[in-house]
């Protein structure tokens, strides 16, 4: 037996052989295909003699299958388990379940926004005792500027342009033009900001739309590669440098990357620091 994570202050005991088995199965997930015994041994650090009994049992129950040509790969039971997970998962629920711990770790306000009928919409705000008091007017149900907010940059960068074009065009012709002029935002500078967001994997807004407050926002993707939500952290500008080496930005990227991975998303690019 193996002692693992605590729940409600009490140590939970697990079965070590199952945990080892989980590590073996995860090696196939990470490989994205078949593995030969020697390659599996190299990946897991487990001797081939110890691996073999696990492989026999996994093949017996259908979690793995053996190919004379390619070695071992995930079997029909793994497929069934994956399909059930996809049918029953709730990405929004998974984000909210993890948000309090993340927000408390940072000591900053964190919001979740999704794309709605009228644009980028705040659907949840996680409030904590901040590192430094901030005055920020934000509410659930509020719409976010695509041009002036970190989350807005994320939606423009990672949604199809056809989805965001109507909202963006409305912003560039509305009465907020004076505010954009104040921040030096025109179509050219905005396009540059979106390219930067795509390249580094997160959006950032310094002192806008509220002076003295800056934000970092990162995308969460589902198993189809669709942008599900943007998770955004807010704080006093003095505490947020907004580059990948910053504690807030790097921790946010780690958080959203793991969320996306757990929702079945497989990235072809490295979004982390």
CSV table of C-alpha atoms in Angstrom, one decimal:
chain,number,residue,atom,x,y,z
A,1,UNK,CA,0.0,0.0,0.0
A,2,UNK,CA,1.1,3.5,-0.7
A,3,UNK,CA,0.2,6.8,1.1
A,4,UNK,CA,-0.9,9.4,-1.4
A,5,UNK,CA,-2.6,12.9,-1.3
A,6,UNK,CA,-4.5,14.0,1.8
A,7,UNK,CA,-8.3,14.5,1.8
A,8,UNK,CA,-9.9,16.5,4.6
A,9,UNK,CA,-6.6,16.2,6.6
A,10,UNK,CA,-6.5,12.4,6.5
A,11,UNK,CA,-3.9,10.5,4.6
A,12,UNK,CA,-5.3,8.4,1.8
A,13,UNK,CA,-3.8,5.0,1.1
A,14,UNK,CA,-3.5,3.7,-2.4
A,15,UNK,CA,-2.3,0.5,-4.1
A,16,UNK,CA,1.3,1.0,-5.3
A,17,UNK,CA,1.1,-1.5,-8.1
A,18,UNK,CA,-1.9,0.3,-9.6
A,19,UNK,CA,0.0,3.6,-9.4
A,20,UNK,CA,2.9,1.9,-11.3
A,21,UNK,CA,0.4,0.6,-13.8
A,22,UNK,CA,-1.0,4.0,-14.3
A,23,UNK,CA,2.4,5.3,-15.0
A,24,UNK,CA,2.9,2.6,-17.6
A,25,UNK,CA,-0.4,3.4,-19.3
A,26,UNK,CA,0.4,7.1,-19.3
A,27,UNK,CA,3.6,6.3,-21.2
A,28,UNK,CA,1.5,5.1,-24.1
A,29,UNK,CA,-0.7,8.2,-23.9
A,30,UNK,CA,2.4,10.4,-24.0
A,31,UNK,CA,3.9,8.4,-26.9
A,32,UNK,CA,0.7,8.7,-28.9
A,33,UNK,CA,1.0,5.2,-30.3
A,34,UNK,CA,2.7,1.8,-29.9
A,35,UNK,CA,5.8,1.1,-27.8
A,36,UNK,CA,8.2,-1.8,-27.8
A,37,UNK,CA,9.1,-3.3,-24.5
A,38,UNK,CA,12.7,-1.9,-24.4
A,39,UNK,CA,11.3,1.6,-25.3
A,40,UNK,CA,8.7,1.4,-22.6
A,41,UNK,CA,11.4,0.4,-20.2
A,42,UNK,CA,13.5,3.4,-21.2
A,43,UNK,CA,10.6,5.8,-20.8
A,44,UNK,CA,9.3,4.5,-17.4
A,45,UNK,CA,12.7,3.5,-15.9
A,46,UNK,CA,11.2,0.1,-15.1
A,47,UNK,CA,13.2,-3.0,-15.9
A,48,UNK,CA,11.7,-5.1,-18.7
A,49,UNK,CA,11.4,-8.1,-16.4
A,50,UNK,CA,9.2,-6.1,-14.1
A,51,UNK,CA,7.2,-4.6,-16.9
A,52,UNK,CA,6.2,-7.8,-18.6
A,53,UNK,CA,3.7,-9.0,-15.9
A,54,UNK,CA,1.9,-5.7,-16.1
A,55,UNK,CA,1.7,-5.9,-19.9
A,56,UNK,CA,0.3,-9.4,-19.8
A,57,UNK,CA,-2.4,-8.3,-17.4
A,58,UNK,CA,-3.2,-5.1,-19.3
A,59,UNK,CA,-3.5,-7.1,-22.5
A,60,UNK,CA,-5.7,-9.7,-20.7
A,61,UNK,CA,-8.3,-7.0,-19.7
A,62,UNK,CA,-8.1,-5.0,-22.9
A,63,UNK,CA,-6.3,-1.9,-21.6
A,64,UNK,CA,-3.4,-2.8,-24.0
A,65,UNK,CA,-3.0,-4.9,-27.1
A,66,UNK,CA,0.0,-6.5,-28.6
A,67,UNK,CA,1.2,-6.2,-32.1
A,68,UNK,CA,3.9,-8.5,-33.4
A,69,UNK,CA,5.1,-5.7,-35.7
A,70,UNK,CA,4.8,-2.6,-33.4
A,71,UNK,CA,5.0,-3.9,-29.9
A,72,UNK,CA,2.2,-2.8,-27.5
A,73,UNK,CA,-0.5,-0.1,-27.8
A,74,UNK,CA,-3.7,1.0,-26.1
A,75,UNK,CA,-6.5,-1.6,-26.4
A,76,UNK,CA,-10.2,-1.6,-26.8
A,77,UNK,CA,-11.0,-1.0,-23.1
A,78,UNK,CA,-8.8,2.1,-23.1
A,79,UNK,CA,-10.9,3.4,-26.0
A,80,UNK,CA,-14.1,2.7,-24.2
A,81,UNK,CA,-12.8,4.5,-21.1
A,82,UNK,CA,-11.7,7.5,-23.1
A,83,UNK,CA,-15.1,7.7,-24.9
A,84,UNK,CA,-17.0,7.6,-21.6
A,85,UNK,CA,-14.7,10.3,-20.2
A,86,UNK,CA,-15.3,12.5,-23.2
A,87,UNK,CA,-19.1,12.1,-23.0
A,88,UNK,CA,-19.3,12.9,-19.3
A,89,UNK,CA,-16.6,15.6,-18.9
A,90,UNK,CA,-17.7,19.1,-18.1
A,91,UNK,CA,-14.8,21.5,-18.9
A,92,UNK,CA,-16.4,24.4,-17.1
A,93,UNK,CA,-17.0,22.3,-14.0
A,94,UNK,CA,-13.3,21.2,-14.1
A,95,UNK,CA,-12.1,24.7,-14.3
A,96,UNK,CA,-14.2,26.0,-11.4
A,97,UNK,CA,-13.3,23.0,-9.2
A,98,UNK,CA,-9.6,23.9,-9.5
A,99,UNK,CA,-9.9,27.6,-9.4
A,100,UNK,CA,-10.1,28.4,-5.7
A,101,UNK,CA,-6.8,26.6,-4.9
A,102,UNK,CA,-5.1,28.4,-7.9
A,103,UNK,CA,-6.4,31.8,-6.9
A,104,UNK,CA,-5.4,31.4,-3.3
A,105,UNK,CA,-1.9,30.2,-4.4
A,106,UNK,CA,-1.5,33.4,-6.4
A,107,UNK,CA,-3.3,35.7,-3.9
A,108,UNK,CA,-4.9,37.4,-6.8
A,109,UNK,CA,-8.4,37.7,-8.3
A,110,UNK,CA,-9.0,35.2,-11.1
A,111,UNK,CA,-11.8,35.2,-13.7
A,112,UNK,CA,-13.1,32.8,-16.2
A,113,UNK,CA,-14.6,34.0,-19.5
A,114,UNK,CA,-16.2,32.2,-22.4
A,115,UNK,CA,-17.3,33.3,-25.8
A,116,UNK,CA,-21.1,34.1,-25.9
A,117,UNK,CA,-23.6,35.5,-28.3
A,118,UNK,CA,-22.4,39.0,-27.7
A,119,UNK,CA,-18.7,38.3,-27.4
A,120,UNK,CA,-16.2,37.5,-24.6
A,121,UNK,CA,-18.3,37.2,-21.4
A,122,UNK,CA,-17.2,36.8,-17.8
A,123,UNK,CA,-18.9,33.7,-16.3
A,124,UNK,CA,-17.1,33.4,-13.0
A,125,UNK,CA,-14.9,35.5,-10.7
A,126,UNK,CA,-12.8,33.9,-7.9
A,127,UNK,CA,-12.2,36.5,-5.2
A,128,UNK,CA,-9.4,36.1,-2.6
A,129,UNK,CA,-7.6,38.3,-0.1
A,130,UNK,CA,-5.2,40.0,-2.5
A,131,UNK,CA,-1.6,40.7,-2.0
A,132,UNK,CA,-2.4,44.3,-2.4
A,133,UNK,CA,-5.9,45.9,-2.5
A,134,UNK,CA,-7.2,46.6,-6.0
A,135,UNK,CA,-10.2,48.6,-7.2
A,136,UNK,CA,-11.5,46.8,-10.3
A,137,UNK,CA,-15.0,47.0,-11.7
A,138,UNK,CA,-15.8,43.6,-13.0
A,139,UNK,CA,-18.9,41.4,-12.8
A,140,UNK,CA,-20.2,38.1,-13.9
A,141,UNK,CA,-22.0,38.5,-17.2
A,142,UNK,CA,-19.9,41.5,-18.1
A,143,UNK,CA,-18.6,41.8,-21.7
A,144,UNK,CA,-14.9,42.2,-22.3
A,145,UNK,CA,-13.2,44.4,-24.9
A,146,UNK,CA,-11.3,42.4,-27.5
A,147,UNK,CA,-9.0,45.4,-28.0
A,148,UNK,CA,-8.4,46.5,-24.4
A,149,UNK,CA,-8.3,43.3,-22.3
A,150,UNK,CA,-5.9,40.3,-21.9
A,151,UNK,CA,-8.8,37.9,-22.3
A,152,UNK,CA,-10.0,39.7,-25.3
A,153,UNK,CA,-6.6,39.1,-26.9
A,154,UNK,CA,-6.9,35.4,-26.2
A,155,UNK,CA,-10.3,35.1,-27.9
A,156,UNK,CA,-9.1,37.0,-30.9
A,157,UNK,CA,-5.9,35.0,-31.1
A,158,UNK,CA,-7.3,31.5,-30.7
A,159,UNK,CA,-10.8,31.6,-32.1
A,160,UNK,CA,-11.5,31.6,-35.8
A,161,UNK,CA,-11.4,35.2,-37.1
A,162,UNK,CA,-14.9,34.8,-38.6
A,163,UNK,CA,-16.2,34.3,-35.1
A,164,UNK,CA,-14.7,37.4,-33.6
A,165,UNK,CA,-14.8,39.7,-36.6
A,166,UNK,CA,-18.3,41.2,-36.0
A,167,UNK,CA,-17.5,42.1,-32.4
A,168,UNK,CA,-14.1,43.5,-33.3
A,169,UNK,CA,-15.4,45.6,-36.1
A,170,UNK,CA,-18.0,47.0,-33.8
A,171,UNK,CA,-15.3,47.9,-31.3
A,172,UNK,CA,-13.2,49.7,-33.9
A,173,UNK,CA,-16.2,51.9,-34.8
A,174,UNK,CA,-17.7,52.5,-31.4
A,175,UNK,CA,-17.4,55.4,-29.0
A,176,UNK,CA,-14.4,53.8,-27.2
A,177,UNK,CA,-12.1,55.1,-29.9
A,178,UNK,CA,-10.8,57.8,-27.6
A,179,UNK,CA,-9.8,55.2,-25.0
A,180,UNK,CA,-8.0,53.1,-27.6
A,181,UNK,CA,-6.2,56.3,-28.8
A,182,UNK,CA,-5.1,56.9,-25.2
A,183,UNK,CA,-3.5,53.5,-25.1
A,184,UNK,CA,-2.1,53.8,-28.6
A,185,UNK,CA,-4.2,51.0,-30.0
A,186,UNK,CA,-5.0,51.0,-33.7
A,187,UNK,CA,-5.5,48.2,-36.2
A,188,UNK,CA,-1.8,47.8,-36.8
A,189,UNK,CA,-0.7,47.7,-33.1
A,190,UNK,CA,-3.6,45.4,-32.3
A,191,UNK,CA,-2.7,42.9,-35.0
A,192,UNK,CA,0.8,42.9,-33.6
A,193,UNK,CA,-0.4,42.2,-30.1
A,194,UNK,CA,-2.5,39.3,-31.3
A,195,UNK,CA,0.5,37.8,-33.1
A,196,UNK,CA,2.5,38.1,-29.9
A,197,UNK,CA,-0.4,36.4,-28.0
A,198,UNK,CA,-0.4,33.5,-30.5
A,199,UNK,CA,3.4,33.1,-30.3
A,200,UNK,CA,3.8,33.1,-26.5
A,201,UNK,CA,0.4,31.4,-25.7
A,202,UNK,CA,-1.2,34.0,-23.5
A,203,UNK,CA,-2.5,37.6,-23.6
A,204,UNK,CA,-1.4,40.5,-21.5
A,205,UNK,CA,-2.8,44.0,-20.8
A,206,UNK,CA,-0.8,46.6,-18.9
A,207,UNK,CA,-2.7,49.4,-17.1
A,208,UNK,CA,-5.8,48.8,-19.3
A,209,UNK,CA,-8.6,49.1,-19.4
A,210,UNK,CA,-8.1,50.2,-15.7
A,211,UNK,CA,-5.0,52.3,-14.9
A,212,UNK,CA,-2.8,50.7,-12.3
A,213,UNK,CA,-4.1,47.2,-12.9
A,214,UNK,CA,-2.6,44.7,-15.3
A,215,UNK,CA,-3.8,41.2,-16.3
A,216,UNK,CA,-2.6,38.0,-17.9
A,217,UNK,CA,-5.0,35.6,-19.6
A,218,UNK,CA,-4.3,32.1,-21.0
A,219,UNK,CA,-6.5,29.8,-23.1
A,220,UNK,CA,-8.1,26.5,-22.1
A,221,UNK,CA,-8.7,24.1,-25.0
A,222,UNK,CA,-11.0,21.0,-25.2
A,223,UNK,CA,-10.2,17.7,-26.8
A,224,UNK,CA,-11.2,18.9,-30.2
A,225,UNK,CA,-8.7,21.8,-30.1
A,226,UNK,CA,-11.6,24.3,-29.6
A,227,UNK,CA,-11.0,27.3,-27.3
A,228,UNK,CA,-13.2,26.6,-24.3
A,229,UNK,CA,-12.4,29.5,-22.0
A,230,UNK,CA,-9.9,32.1,-21.0
A,231,UNK,CA,-8.6,32.2,-17.4
A,232,UNK,CA,-7.4,35.6,-16.4
A,233,UNK,CA,-5.4,36.9,-13.3
A,234,UNK,CA,-5.6,40.5,-12.3
A,235,UNK,CA,-3.3,42.5,-10.0
A,236,UNK,CA,-1.5,45.8,-9.3
A,237,UNK,CA,0.8,46.5,-12.2
A,238,UNK,CA,3.8,46.7,-9.8
A,239,UNK,CA,3.3,43.0,-9.0
A,240,UNK,CA,3.0,41.7,-12.6
A,241,UNK,CA,5.8,42.0,-15.2
A,242,UNK,CA,3.6,40.1,-17.7
A,243,UNK,CA,6.5,38.1,-19.3
A,244,UNK,CA,6.8,34.3,-19.1
A,245,UNK,CA,9.4,34.4,-16.4
A,246,UNK,CA,7.0,36.3,-14.1
A,247,UNK,CA,5.6,34.1,-11.3
A,248,UNK,CA,2.0,34.9,-12.2
A,249,UNK,CA,2.3,34.4,-16.0
A,250,UNK,CA,4.3,31.2,-15.7
A,251,UNK,CA,2.0,29.7,-13.0
A,252,UNK,CA,-1.1,30.7,-15.1
A,253,UNK,CA,0.3,28.9,-18.2
A,254,UNK,CA,1.1,25.8,-16.1
A,255,UNK,CA,-2.5,25.8,-14.8
A,256,UNK,CA,-4.2,26.3,-18.1
A,257,UNK,CA,-1.9,23.9,-20.0
A,258,UNK,CA,-2.7,21.1,-17.4
A,259,UNK,CA,-6.4,21.9,-17.7
A,260,UNK,CA,-6.3,21.6,-21.4
A,261,UNK,CA,-4.3,18.4,-21.2
A,262,UNK,CA,-6.8,16.9,-18.8
A,263,UNK,CA,-9.6,17.8,-21.1
A,264,UNK,CA,-7.9,15.7,-23.8
A,265,UNK,CA,-6.2,18.5,-25.7
A,266,UNK,CA,-2.9,17.6,-27.4
A,267,UNK,CA,-0.9,20.6,-28.2
A,268,UNK,CA,1.6,20.7,-31.1
A,269,UNK,CA,3.3,23.7,-29.7
A,270,UNK,CA,5.0,24.5,-26.4
A,271,UNK,CA,3.0,27.1,-24.6
A,272,UNK,CA,4.8,27.1,-21.2
A,273,UNK,CA,7.9,29.0,-20.1
